[in-house]
mmCIF file of C-alpha atoms in Angstrom:
data_model
loop_
_atom_site.group_PDB
_atom_site.id
_atom_site.type_symbol
_atom_site.label_atom_id
_atom_site.label_comp_id
_atom_site.label_asym_id
_atom_site.label_seq_id
_atom_site.Cartn_x
_atom_site.Cartn_y
_atom_site.Cartn_z
ATOM 1 C CA MET M 1 161.178 24.913 47.216
ATOM 2 C CA ASP M 2 161.630 28.385 49.870
ATOM 3 C CA GLY M 3 162.618 27.655 53.376
ATOM 4 C CA ARG M 4 158.913 28.238 55.423
ATOM 5 C CA ARG M 5 157.489 24.934 53.349
ATOM 6 C CA CYS M 6 161.869 23.185 53.536
ATOM 7 C CA LEU M 7 160.708 23.280 57.050
ATOM 8 C CA TYR M 8 157.402 23.112 57.356
ATOM 9 C CA GLU M 9 157.521 19.261 55.213
ATOM 10 C CA ALA M 10 160.667 18.531 57.088
ATOM 11 C CA ASN M 11 158.675 18.588 60.255
ATOM 12 C CA ARG M 12 154.839 17.131 58.732
ATOM 13 C CA GLU M 13 156.333 14.374 57.612
ATOM 14 C CA LYS M 14 159.804 13.843 60.293
ATOM 15 C CA TRP M 15 162.713 13.713 57.739
ATOM 16 C CA PRO M 16 165.757 12.849 59.112
ATOM 17 C CA PRO M 17 167.986 15.287 60.473
ATOM 18 C CA ASP M 18 170.226 14.447 57.299
ATOM 19 C CA ARG M 19 168.398 14.907 54.375
ATOM 20 C CA LEU M 20 166.316 18.260 56.174
ATOM 21 C CA PHE M 21 169.903 20.335 56.088
ATOM 22 C CA ARG M 22 170.810 19.012 52.742
ATOM 23 C CA VAL M 23 167.678 20.370 50.784
ATOM 24 C CA MET M 24 168.135 23.407 53.175
ATOM 25 C CA ALA M 25 171.225 23.553 51.915
ATOM 26 C CA GLN M 26 170.411 23.581 48.483
ATOM 27 C CA HIS M 27 167.225 25.610 48.668
ATOM 28 C CA VAL M 28 167.574 27.694 51.529
ATOM 29 C CA PRO M 29 170.534 30.283 50.894
ATOM 30 C CA LYS M 30 169.812 32.893 52.987
ATOM 31 C CA LEU M 31 167.417 33.902 56.929
ATOM 32 C CA TYR M 32 167.151 36.632 58.276
ATOM 33 C CA ALA M 33 168.865 37.530 62.104
ATOM 34 C CA PRO M 34 166.615 39.628 63.952
ATOM 35 C CA TYR M 35 169.020 42.562 65.589
ATOM 36 C CA LEU M 36 167.995 44.812 68.052
ATOM 37 C CA LEU M 37 169.263 48.195 68.210
ATOM 38 C CA THR M 38 170.874 49.084 71.950
ATOM 39 C CA LYS M 39 171.217 53.173 72.426
ATOM 40 C CA ASN M 40 174.841 53.554 71.822
ATOM 41 C CA GLY M 41 173.970 52.704 67.489
ATOM 42 C CA LYS M 42 175.102 49.557 68.409
ATOM 43 C CA LYS M 43 173.936 46.272 67.400
ATOM 44 C CA ARG M 44 173.585 42.766 68.685
ATOM 45 C CA PRO M 45 171.943 39.496 67.385
ATOM 46 C CA LEU M 46 168.656 38.573 69.534
ATOM 47 C CA VAL M 47 169.183 35.688 71.028
ATOM 48 C CA SER M 48 167.413 32.625 72.555
ATOM 49 C CA PRO M 49 167.031 30.685 76.006
ATOM 50 C CA GLY M 50 169.483 27.621 75.543
ATOM 51 C CA PRO M 51 168.848 24.413 77.054
ATOM 52 C CA SER M 52 171.208 25.081 80.200
ATOM 53 C CA PRO M 53 171.537 28.452 82.066
ATOM 54 C CA ASN M 54 173.570 30.596 80.628
ATOM 55 C CA SER M 55 173.393 29.516 77.293
ATOM 56 C CA LYS M 56 171.670 31.058 73.642
ATOM 57 C CA ARG M 57 170.897 29.993 70.758
ATOM 58 C CA MET M 58 170.726 32.368 67.465
ATOM 59 C CA ILE M 59 166.915 33.416 66.050
ATOM 60 C CA LEU M 60 166.140 33.210 62.558
ATOM 61 C CA PHE M 61 163.459 33.230 60.173
ATOM 62 C CA THR M 62 163.299 32.345 56.406
ATOM 63 C CA ASP M 63 160.717 34.973 55.056
ATOM 64 C CA SER M 64 160.700 38.427 56.488
ATOM 65 C CA ASN M 65 157.066 39.111 57.341
ATOM 66 C CA LEU M 66 157.523 35.274 59.717
ATOM 67 C CA SER M 67 159.293 38.624 62.582
ATOM 68 C CA ARG M 68 156.034 39.843 62.943
ATOM 69 C CA VAL M 69 155.855 37.149 66.337
ATOM 70 C CA LEU M 70 158.807 39.078 68.263
ATOM 71 C CA ARG M 71 157.931 41.107 70.880
ATOM 72 C CA VAL M 72 160.376 42.950 72.369
ATOM 73 C CA ASP M 73 160.701 46.584 73.841
ATOM 74 C CA GLN M 74 163.709 47.151 71.919
ATOM 75 C CA SER M 75 164.128 48.162 67.757
ATOM 76 C CA VAL M 76 164.730 45.143 66.088
ATOM 77 C CA THR M 77 166.477 44.984 62.344
ATOM 78 C CA LEU M 78 166.370 42.454 60.232
ATOM 79 C CA MET M 79 169.383 41.902 58.835
ATOM 80 C CA GLU M 80 169.656 38.489 55.618
ATOM 81 C CA ARG M 81 173.062 37.173 55.291
ATOM 82 C CA ARG M 82 173.777 33.399 53.754
ATOM 83 C CA VAL M 83 173.572 30.816 56.060
ATOM 84 C CA THR M 84 177.370 29.645 56.287
ATOM 85 C CA ASP M 85 178.044 33.422 57.043
ATOM 86 C CA LEU M 86 175.328 33.129 60.160
ATOM 87 C CA LEU M 87 176.469 29.233 60.778
ATOM 88 C CA ARG M 88 180.352 30.731 61.523
ATOM 89 C CA ARG M 89 179.303 33.474 63.527
ATOM 90 C CA ALA M 90 176.867 31.689 65.806
ATOM 91 C CA PHE M 91 179.772 28.998 66.446
ATOM 92 C CA ARG M 92 182.315 31.416 67.746
ATOM 93 C CA SER M 93 179.634 33.553 69.555
ATOM 94 C CA GLY M 94 179.314 29.862 71.241
ATOM 95 C CA PHE M 95 175.991 29.776 70.645
ATOM 96 C CA ASP M 96 174.651 26.180 71.272
ATOM 97 C CA GLY M 97 171.976 26.014 68.552
ATOM 98 C CA LEU M 98 169.299 27.998 66.447
ATOM 99 C CA VAL M 99 165.646 28.748 66.407
ATOM 100 C CA ILE M 100 164.330 29.049 62.717
ATOM 101 C CA ASN M 101 161.090 30.063 62.322
ATOM 102 C CA PRO M 102 159.584 30.538 66.351
ATOM 103 C CA GLY M 103 156.205 31.295 66.774
ATOM 104 C CA ASP M 104 155.508 29.432 63.263
ATOM 105 C CA SER M 105 154.809 25.893 62.741
ATOM 106 C CA SER M 106 157.527 24.979 60.288
ATOM 107 C CA ARG M 107 159.283 26.413 63.837
ATOM 108 C CA ARG M 108 162.276 24.287 64.074
ATOM 109 C CA VAL M 109 165.467 23.903 67.209
ATOM 110 C CA ILE M 110 168.778 22.562 66.132
ATOM 111 C CA HIS M 111 171.147 21.311 68.278
ATOM 112 C CA ARG M 112 174.459 22.556 68.020
ATOM 113 C CA GLU M 113 175.690 19.029 67.773
ATOM 114 C CA GLU M 114 173.827 19.043 64.036
ATOM 115 C CA MET M 115 174.513 22.514 63.107
ATOM 116 C CA HIS M 116 178.183 20.831 62.128
ATOM 117 C CA ARG M 117 175.955 18.435 59.926
ATOM 118 C CA LEU M 118 173.825 21.993 59.236
ATOM 119 C CA PHE M 119 177.724 23.138 58.391
ATOM 120 C CA ARG M 120 179.224 20.943 56.653
ATOM 121 C CA GLU M 121 176.179 20.910 54.255
ATOM 122 C CA TYR M 122 176.812 24.204 53.272
ATOM 123 C CA ALA M 123 180.206 24.077 53.436
ATOM 124 C CA VAL M 124 180.001 21.519 50.577
ATOM 125 C CA VAL M 125 177.409 23.506 47.714
ATOM 126 C CA GLU M 126 179.886 26.362 48.986
ATOM 127 C CA GLY M 127 182.706 24.669 48.090
ATOM 128 C CA ARG M 128 180.941 23.792 45.092
ATOM 129 C CA ARG M 129 180.407 27.025 43.856
ATOM 130 C CA LEU M 130 184.154 27.717 44.136
ATOM 131 C CA GLY M 131 185.577 25.017 42.651
ATOM 132 C CA GLY M 132 188.124 24.280 45.657
ATOM 133 C CA GLY M 133 189.079 24.935 48.807
ATOM 134 C CA TRP M 134 192.013 27.723 49.730
ATOM 135 C CA VAL M 135 194.338 25.289 51.446
ATOM 136 C CA PRO M 136 197.587 26.637 53.418
ATOM 137 C CA THR M 137 200.216 26.290 50.866
ATOM 138 C CA GLN M 138 204.238 26.034 50.981
ATOM 139 C CA GLY M 139 205.174 25.336 47.781
ATOM 140 C CA ASP M 140 204.051 22.237 45.940
ATOM 141 C CA LYS M 141 202.942 20.979 49.734
ATOM 142 C CA MET M 142 199.909 21.642 51.297
ATOM 143 C CA LEU M 143 199.502 21.828 55.278
ATOM 144 C CA LEU M 144 198.021 18.730 56.503
ATOM 145 C CA ILE M 145 196.897 17.256 59.783
ATOM 146 C CA GLU M 146 196.533 13.795 61.256
ATOM 147 C CA LEU M 147 193.443 12.003 62.505
ATOM 148 C CA GLU M 148 192.461 10.129 65.567
ATOM 149 C CA ASP M 149 193.122 7.204 63.298
ATOM 150 C CA GLY M 150 197.060 8.261 62.205
ATOM 151 C CA ALA M 151 196.346 8.793 59.142
ATOM 152 C CA TYR M 152 196.954 12.486 57.128
ATOM 153 C CA THR M 153 194.766 15.126 55.395
ATOM 154 C CA VAL M 154 193.968 18.376 54.323
ATOM 155 C CA THR M 155 193.032 21.870 55.464
ATOM 156 C CA ALA M 156 191.133 22.860 53.678
ATOM 157 C CA TYR M 157 188.531 26.345 54.126
ATOM 158 C CA ILE M 158 185.875 27.706 52.328
ATOM 159 C CA ASP M 159 187.116 31.572 53.303
ATOM 160 C CA GLU M 160 189.943 33.204 51.988
ATOM 161 C CA ARG M 161 190.574 35.053 55.076
ATOM 162 C CA ASP M 162 189.995 32.062 56.937
ATOM 163 C CA ALA M 163 192.685 30.517 55.466
ATOM 164 C CA ARG M 164 195.710 33.441 55.755
ATOM 165 C CA GLU M 165 194.976 33.709 59.166
ATOM 166 C CA VAL M 166 196.161 30.286 59.070
ATOM 167 C CA CYS M 167 199.092 30.388 57.490
ATOM 168 C CA ASP M 168 200.563 33.433 59.194
ATOM 169 C CA SER M 169 200.909 30.934 62.206
ATOM 170 C CA CYS M 170 201.368 28.626 60.098
ATOM 171 C CA GLY M 171 203.416 29.477 57.378
ATOM 172 C CA GLY M 172 203.003 29.280 53.858
ATOM 173 C CA GLU M 173 199.611 31.272 51.655
ATOM 174 C CA PRO M 174 196.140 30.201 51.232
ATOM 175 C CA VAL M 175 195.893 28.805 47.230
ATOM 176 C CA LEU M 176 192.028 27.589 46.050
ATOM 177 C CA HIS M 177 193.156 24.327 45.057
ATOM 178 C CA PRO M 178 190.298 22.528 43.120
ATOM 179 C CA TRP M 179 188.371 19.491 44.645
ATOM 180 C CA ASP M 180 190.358 17.201 42.496
ATOM 181 C CA VAL M 181 194.557 17.895 43.286
ATOM 182 C CA ILE M 182 192.666 18.092 47.396
ATOM 183 C CA ALA M 183 191.362 14.477 47.046
ATOM 184 C CA ASP M 184 194.155 13.737 45.844
ATOM 185 C CA ARG M 185 196.727 14.609 47.686
ATOM 186 C CA CYS M 186 193.888 12.438 50.721
ATOM 187 C CA LEU M 187 194.703 10.060 49.325
ATOM 188 C CA GLN M 188 198.325 10.129 49.204
ATOM 189 C CA SER M 189 197.653 10.985 53.092
ATOM 190 C CA GLY M 190 195.245 8.020 53.278
ATOM 191 C CA ALA M 191 191.848 9.659 54.099
ATOM 192 C CA LYS M 192 189.082 10.212 51.996
ATOM 193 C CA ALA M 193 188.294 13.637 52.699
ATOM 194 C CA PRO M 194 189.621 16.816 53.670
ATOM 195 C CA TYR M 195 189.460 19.127 57.384
ATOM 196 C CA LEU M 196 186.899 21.816 56.374
ATOM 197 C CA GLN M 197 188.210 24.809 58.897
ATOM 198 C CA PHE M 198 190.402 23.581 60.739
ATOM 199 C CA GLY M 199 191.461 25.684 64.355
ATOM 200 C CA PHE M 200 188.259 27.402 64.338
ATOM 201 C CA PRO M 201 185.148 25.944 66.286
ATOM 202 C CA GLU M 202 182.953 25.353 62.965
ATOM 203 C CA GLN M 203 186.114 22.627 61.773
ATOM 204 C CA VAL M 204 184.208 19.530 60.462
ATOM 205 C CA LEU M 205 185.718 16.813 58.985
ATOM 206 C CA LEU M 206 184.181 15.238 55.038
ATOM 207 C CA LEU M 207 182.129 12.729 54.339
ATOM 208 C CA PRO M 208 183.574 10.700 51.640
ATOM 209 C CA ARG M 209 180.288 11.550 49.907
ATOM 210 C CA HIS M 210 181.069 15.277 50.259
ATOM 211 C CA MET M 211 183.684 14.319 47.925
ATOM 212 C CA ASN M 212 182.850 13.189 45.763
ATOM 213 C CA GLU M 213 179.495 16.226 45.589
ATOM 214 C CA LEU M 214 182.460 18.493 45.720
ATOM 215 C CA GLN M 215 183.622 16.539 42.262
ATOM 216 C CA GLY M 216 179.948 16.821 40.293
ATOM 217 C CA LYS M 217 180.069 11.947 41.351
ATOM 218 C CA GLY M 218 177.461 13.241 43.230
ATOM 219 C CA GLN M 219 175.605 14.352 41.327
ATOM 220 C CA GLU M 220 176.388 12.016 37.921
ATOM 221 C CA ILE M 221 175.411 9.160 40.067
ATOM 222 C CA TRP M 222 171.433 10.686 39.314
ATOM 223 C CA GLU M 223 172.454 10.355 34.653
ATOM 224 C CA SER M 224 171.786 6.272 35.356
ATOM 225 C CA GLY M 225 169.755 4.772 33.984
ATOM 226 C CA GLU M 226 167.795 6.641 31.580
ATOM 227 C CA THR M 227 168.120 9.682 32.094
ATOM 228 C CA LYS M 228 172.050 8.769 31.469
ATOM 229 C CA GLU M 229 170.222 7.434 27.946
ATOM 230 C CA CYS M 230 167.987 10.214 27.211
ATOM 231 C CA LEU M 231 170.654 13.419 27.889
ATOM 232 C CA GLU M 232 173.094 11.002 25.114
ATOM 233 C CA ARG M 233 170.805 11.022 23.324
ATOM 234 C CA LEU M 234 170.339 14.399 22.412
ATOM 235 C CA ASP M 235 173.622 15.399 22.625
ATOM 236 C CA GLN M 236 174.601 13.032 19.906
ATOM 237 C CA ALA M 237 171.107 15.419 17.840
ATOM 238 C CA VAL M 238 172.915 18.400 18.839
ATOM 239 C CA ARG M 239 176.881 17.072 17.109
ATOM 240 C CA MET M 240 175.152 15.337 14.412
ATOM 241 C CA GLY M 241 174.207 19.196 12.458
ATOM 242 C CA GLN M 242 172.320 21.753 12.075
ATOM 243 C CA GLY M 243 169.139 21.957 9.519
ATOM 244 C CA TRP M 244 165.136 22.342 9.871
ATOM 245 C CA VAL M 245 165.530 18.346 9.618
ATOM 246 C CA ASN M 246 167.663 18.462 13.139
ATOM 247 C CA SER M 247 165.258 20.874 15.370
ATOM 248 C CA ARG M 248 162.847 17.916 14.724
ATOM 249 C CA GLU M 249 164.926 15.211 15.690
ATOM 250 C CA ILE M 250 165.804 17.447 19.432
ATOM 251 C CA ILE M 251 162.848 18.338 19.819
ATOM 252 C CA ARG M 252 161.830 14.553 19.817
ATOM 253 C CA ARG M 253 164.874 14.336 22.772
ATOM 254 C CA MET M 254 164.187 17.169 24.048
ATOM 255 C CA ALA M 255 160.295 15.791 24.555
ATOM 256 C CA GLU M 256 161.631 12.158 26.517
ATOM 257 C CA LEU M 257 164.414 13.463 29.137
ATOM 258 C CA ARG M 258 163.241 13.376 32.832
ATOM 259 C CA LYS M 259 166.041 15.418 33.955
ATOM 260 C CA ILE M 260 168.483 18.144 32.177
ATOM 261 C CA TRP M 261 170.974 19.682 33.534
ATOM 262 C CA VAL M 262 170.989 24.123 34.130
ATOM 263 C CA ILE M 263 173.448 26.938 35.892
ATOM 264 C CA VAL M 264 170.406 28.105 38.589
ATOM 265 C CA ASP M 265 171.690 31.095 41.096
ATOM 266 C CA PRO M 266 171.908 30.486 45.022
ATOM 267 C CA ASP M 267 168.291 31.106 45.096
ATOM 268 C CA GLY M 268 168.185 27.237 42.768
ATOM 269 C CA LYS M 269 166.305 29.278 39.843
ATOM 270 C CA PRO M 270 167.528 28.846 36.781
ATOM 271 C CA ALA M 271 169.320 31.384 35.511
ATOM 272 C CA PHE M 272 169.683 34.571 31.776
ATOM 273 C CA LEU M 273 173.002 34.070 31.284
ATOM 274 C CA ASP M 274 172.483 36.605 28.924
ATOM 275 C CA PHE M 275 171.851 39.869 29.574
ATOM 276 C CA GLU M 276 172.254 42.316 26.950
ATOM 277 C CA THR M 277 169.698 40.760 25.094
ATOM 278 C CA ARG M 278 166.236 42.270 24.201
ATOM 279 C CA VAL M 279 165.044 38.420 23.342
ATOM 280 C CA PRO M 280 165.399 36.094 26.942
ATOM 281 C CA VAL M 281 167.794 33.169 26.639
ATOM 282 C CA VAL M 282 167.558 30.299 27.897
ATOM 283 C CA ASP M 283 170.811 27.365 28.913
ATOM 284 C CA PHE M 284 171.059 23.415 28.367
ATOM 285 C CA PHE M 285 173.223 21.903 28.818
ATOM 286 C CA THR M 286 173.713 17.173 27.675
ATOM 287 C CA SER M 287 176.462 17.196 30.875
ATOM 288 C CA ARG M 288 177.714 19.252 34.075
ATOM 289 C CA ASP M 289 181.208 19.808 32.432
ATOM 290 C CA ARG M 290 179.258 21.286 29.743
ATOM 291 C CA ALA M 291 177.474 24.395 31.968
ATOM 292 C CA ILE M 292 181.035 25.004 34.288
ATOM 293 C CA ARG M 293 182.421 24.989 30.612
ATOM 294 C CA LEU M 294 180.238 27.818 30.001
ATOM 295 C CA ILE M 295 181.103 29.829 33.411
ATOM 296 C CA LYS M 296 183.726 29.637 33.639
ATOM 297 C CA ALA M 297 184.153 30.925 29.756
ATOM 298 C CA LEU M 298 181.305 33.961 30.164
ATOM 299 C CA GLN M 299 183.537 34.559 33.805
ATOM 300 C CA GLN M 300 186.921 34.999 31.725
ATOM 301 C CA ARG M 301 184.817 37.551 29.701
ATOM 302 C CA GLY M 302 184.390 39.627 32.420
ATOM 303 C CA LYS M 303 181.001 38.584 33.626
ATOM 304 C CA GLU M 304 179.968 38.436 37.462
ATOM 305 C CA LEU M 305 178.512 35.007 38.310
ATOM 306 C CA PRO M 306 178.428 34.387 41.670
ATOM 307 C CA GLY M 307 177.135 31.861 43.265
ATOM 308 C CA MET M 308 176.362 30.090 40.220
ATOM 309 C CA GLU M 309 176.486 26.031 39.424
ATOM 310 C CA PRO M 310 175.287 22.781 37.855
ATOM 311 C CA ARG M 311 172.049 21.459 38.599
ATOM 312 C CA LEU M 312 169.992 18.546 37.148
ATOM 313 C CA VAL M 313 166.596 19.397 37.102
ATOM 314 C CA ASP M 314 163.028 18.524 35.903
ATOM 315 C CA ALA M 315 162.856 18.604 32.434
ATOM 316 C CA ARG M 316 159.717 19.754 31.608
ATOM 317 C CA PRO M 317 157.342 20.984 34.208
ATOM 318 C CA LEU M 318 161.149 23.554 33.711
ATOM 319 C CA PHE M 319 160.152 23.243 30.301
ATOM 320 C CA LYS M 320 156.632 24.749 31.159
ATOM 321 C CA ARG M 321 157.630 27.339 33.374
ATOM 322 C CA LEU M 322 160.035 28.695 31.066
ATOM 323 C CA ALA M 323 158.139 29.259 27.836
ATOM 324 C CA ALA M 324 157.135 31.537 29.395
ATOM 325 C CA TYR M 325 158.816 33.382 28.731
ATOM 326 C CA GLU M 326 159.643 32.539 25.256
ATOM 327 C CA PRO M 327 163.027 32.495 25.417
ATOM 328 C CA ILE M 328 165.866 31.122 22.534
ATOM 329 C CA VAL M 329 167.307 27.469 23.191
ATOM 330 C CA TRP M 330 171.406 27.782 23.671
ATOM 331 C CA ILE M 331 172.159 23.106 24.604
ATOM 332 C CA ASN M 332 175.574 22.847 24.843
ATOM 333 C CA ARG M 333 176.517 26.676 24.511
ATOM 334 C CA GLY M 334 180.707 26.908 24.859
ATOM 335 C CA ALA M 335 180.378 23.674 22.298
ATOM 336 C CA PRO M 336 182.037 23.858 19.075
ATOM 337 C CA GLU M 337 178.811 21.469 18.880
ATOM 338 C CA GLY M 338 176.459 23.765 21.371
ATOM 339 C CA TRP M 339 173.500 24.444 18.913
ATOM 340 C CA THR M 340 170.792 26.941 19.207
ATOM 341 C CA SER M 341 167.112 27.941 18.222
ATOM 342 C CA VAL M 342 167.234 30.946 16.526
ATOM 343 C CA SER M 343 163.310 31.635 17.284
ATOM 344 C CA ASN M 344 161.549 31.230 20.562
ATOM 345 C CA GLY M 345 158.727 28.657 19.251
ATOM 346 C CA LEU M 346 160.602 25.687 20.165
ATOM 347 C CA LEU M 347 159.796 25.124 24.114
ATOM 348 C CA PRO M 348 156.563 24.899 22.760
ATOM 349 C CA ALA M 349 157.135 22.317 20.474
ATOM 350 C CA VAL M 350 158.955 20.088 22.498
ATOM 351 C CA LEU M 351 155.887 20.516 25.109
ATOM 352 C CA SER M 352 153.438 19.499 22.134
ATOM 353 C CA GLU M 353 155.635 16.108 21.189
ATOM 354 C CA GLY M 354 155.217 18.095 17.925
ATOM 355 C CA PRO M 355 157.324 19.916 14.974
ATOM 356 C CA ALA M 356 159.599 22.353 15.708
ATOM 357 C CA ALA M 357 158.067 26.481 14.457
ATOM 358 C CA SER M 358 158.003 27.708 11.191
ATOM 359 C CA GLY M 359 161.243 29.286 11.045
ATOM 360 C CA ALA M 360 162.553 27.181 14.016
ATOM 361 C CA THR M 361 166.146 27.296 12.200
ATOM 362 C CA SER M 362 168.906 26.171 14.632
ATOM 363 C CA GLY M 363 172.452 28.023 13.638
ATOM 364 C CA ALA M 364 176.200 27.425 14.470
ATOM 365 C CA ASP M 365 177.344 28.136 17.905
ATOM 366 C CA ARG M 366 178.259 32.559 17.289
#
């Protein structure tokens, strides 16, 4: 879902803010910010009047062509930026909110109190990409702060530079701790989740559901019932062995899937991870953990995979889109029992729920 349509649907169907913010964080990684070019060559953000005298709201666009509504005397340039960075700038510049897509039917005003909730959703997505949080650390001790109920919790940051700035005043060094380690330390201190960006204007306390999402538990909920059973049957077929007979079983198991795990880029699109092959290769996984293992393995081999993460998506629409590329299919690549087709006929066979095309045999992970 593109950014403009996301906002338009939210306005039309009157989505509650939290639903909109979660969808935006998943599907709208970047926005355009208009900047005025001053006479001395500097740039300053174009702003809209806020709710009170002398207050300002940051203007943003989901699409560059929507900026045509702007009517200003000075030259304007659009800068595409990650939403996480834009929100941090908005907080630290003292803006009282955001105006997204002014002049369009998708226009949305986000007040300052809502900005914290929006930032929290984006921070969780960023934290999931990082695989952990930057925590000021001395030896085996993490920096803790006291909450209003008397419990203590971990301070975590999504940017190493912010964590280092805190370390300069509090001591220690910024260390990227995995989220499960941070979660354990929070529980030991009497809290359920860490405080993100503590000490900065955008600081926000995570909720338990955010902690579940950071550890992958939130998405695993979607694997309950039929989806989980179908993925387990596909996993079993992959582990059963190789050969044409097993290919037919894999086709049957893929045809019954409602959802499948894939690796997506920051725009939420399935990623082609084999850049050096003539024929596109697509990766499917029977669990989130298997996808994460492949990402880490490729990174260790020197591949840069910025912003890529596992996601559970609707299977059949994805198969239809990818079939047009005539790709080779990998299932659970990187695992000892990983399976691959050696022809590009697998997805058409899955879509027709028929036998594999001639020559669509499988091979071991290599």
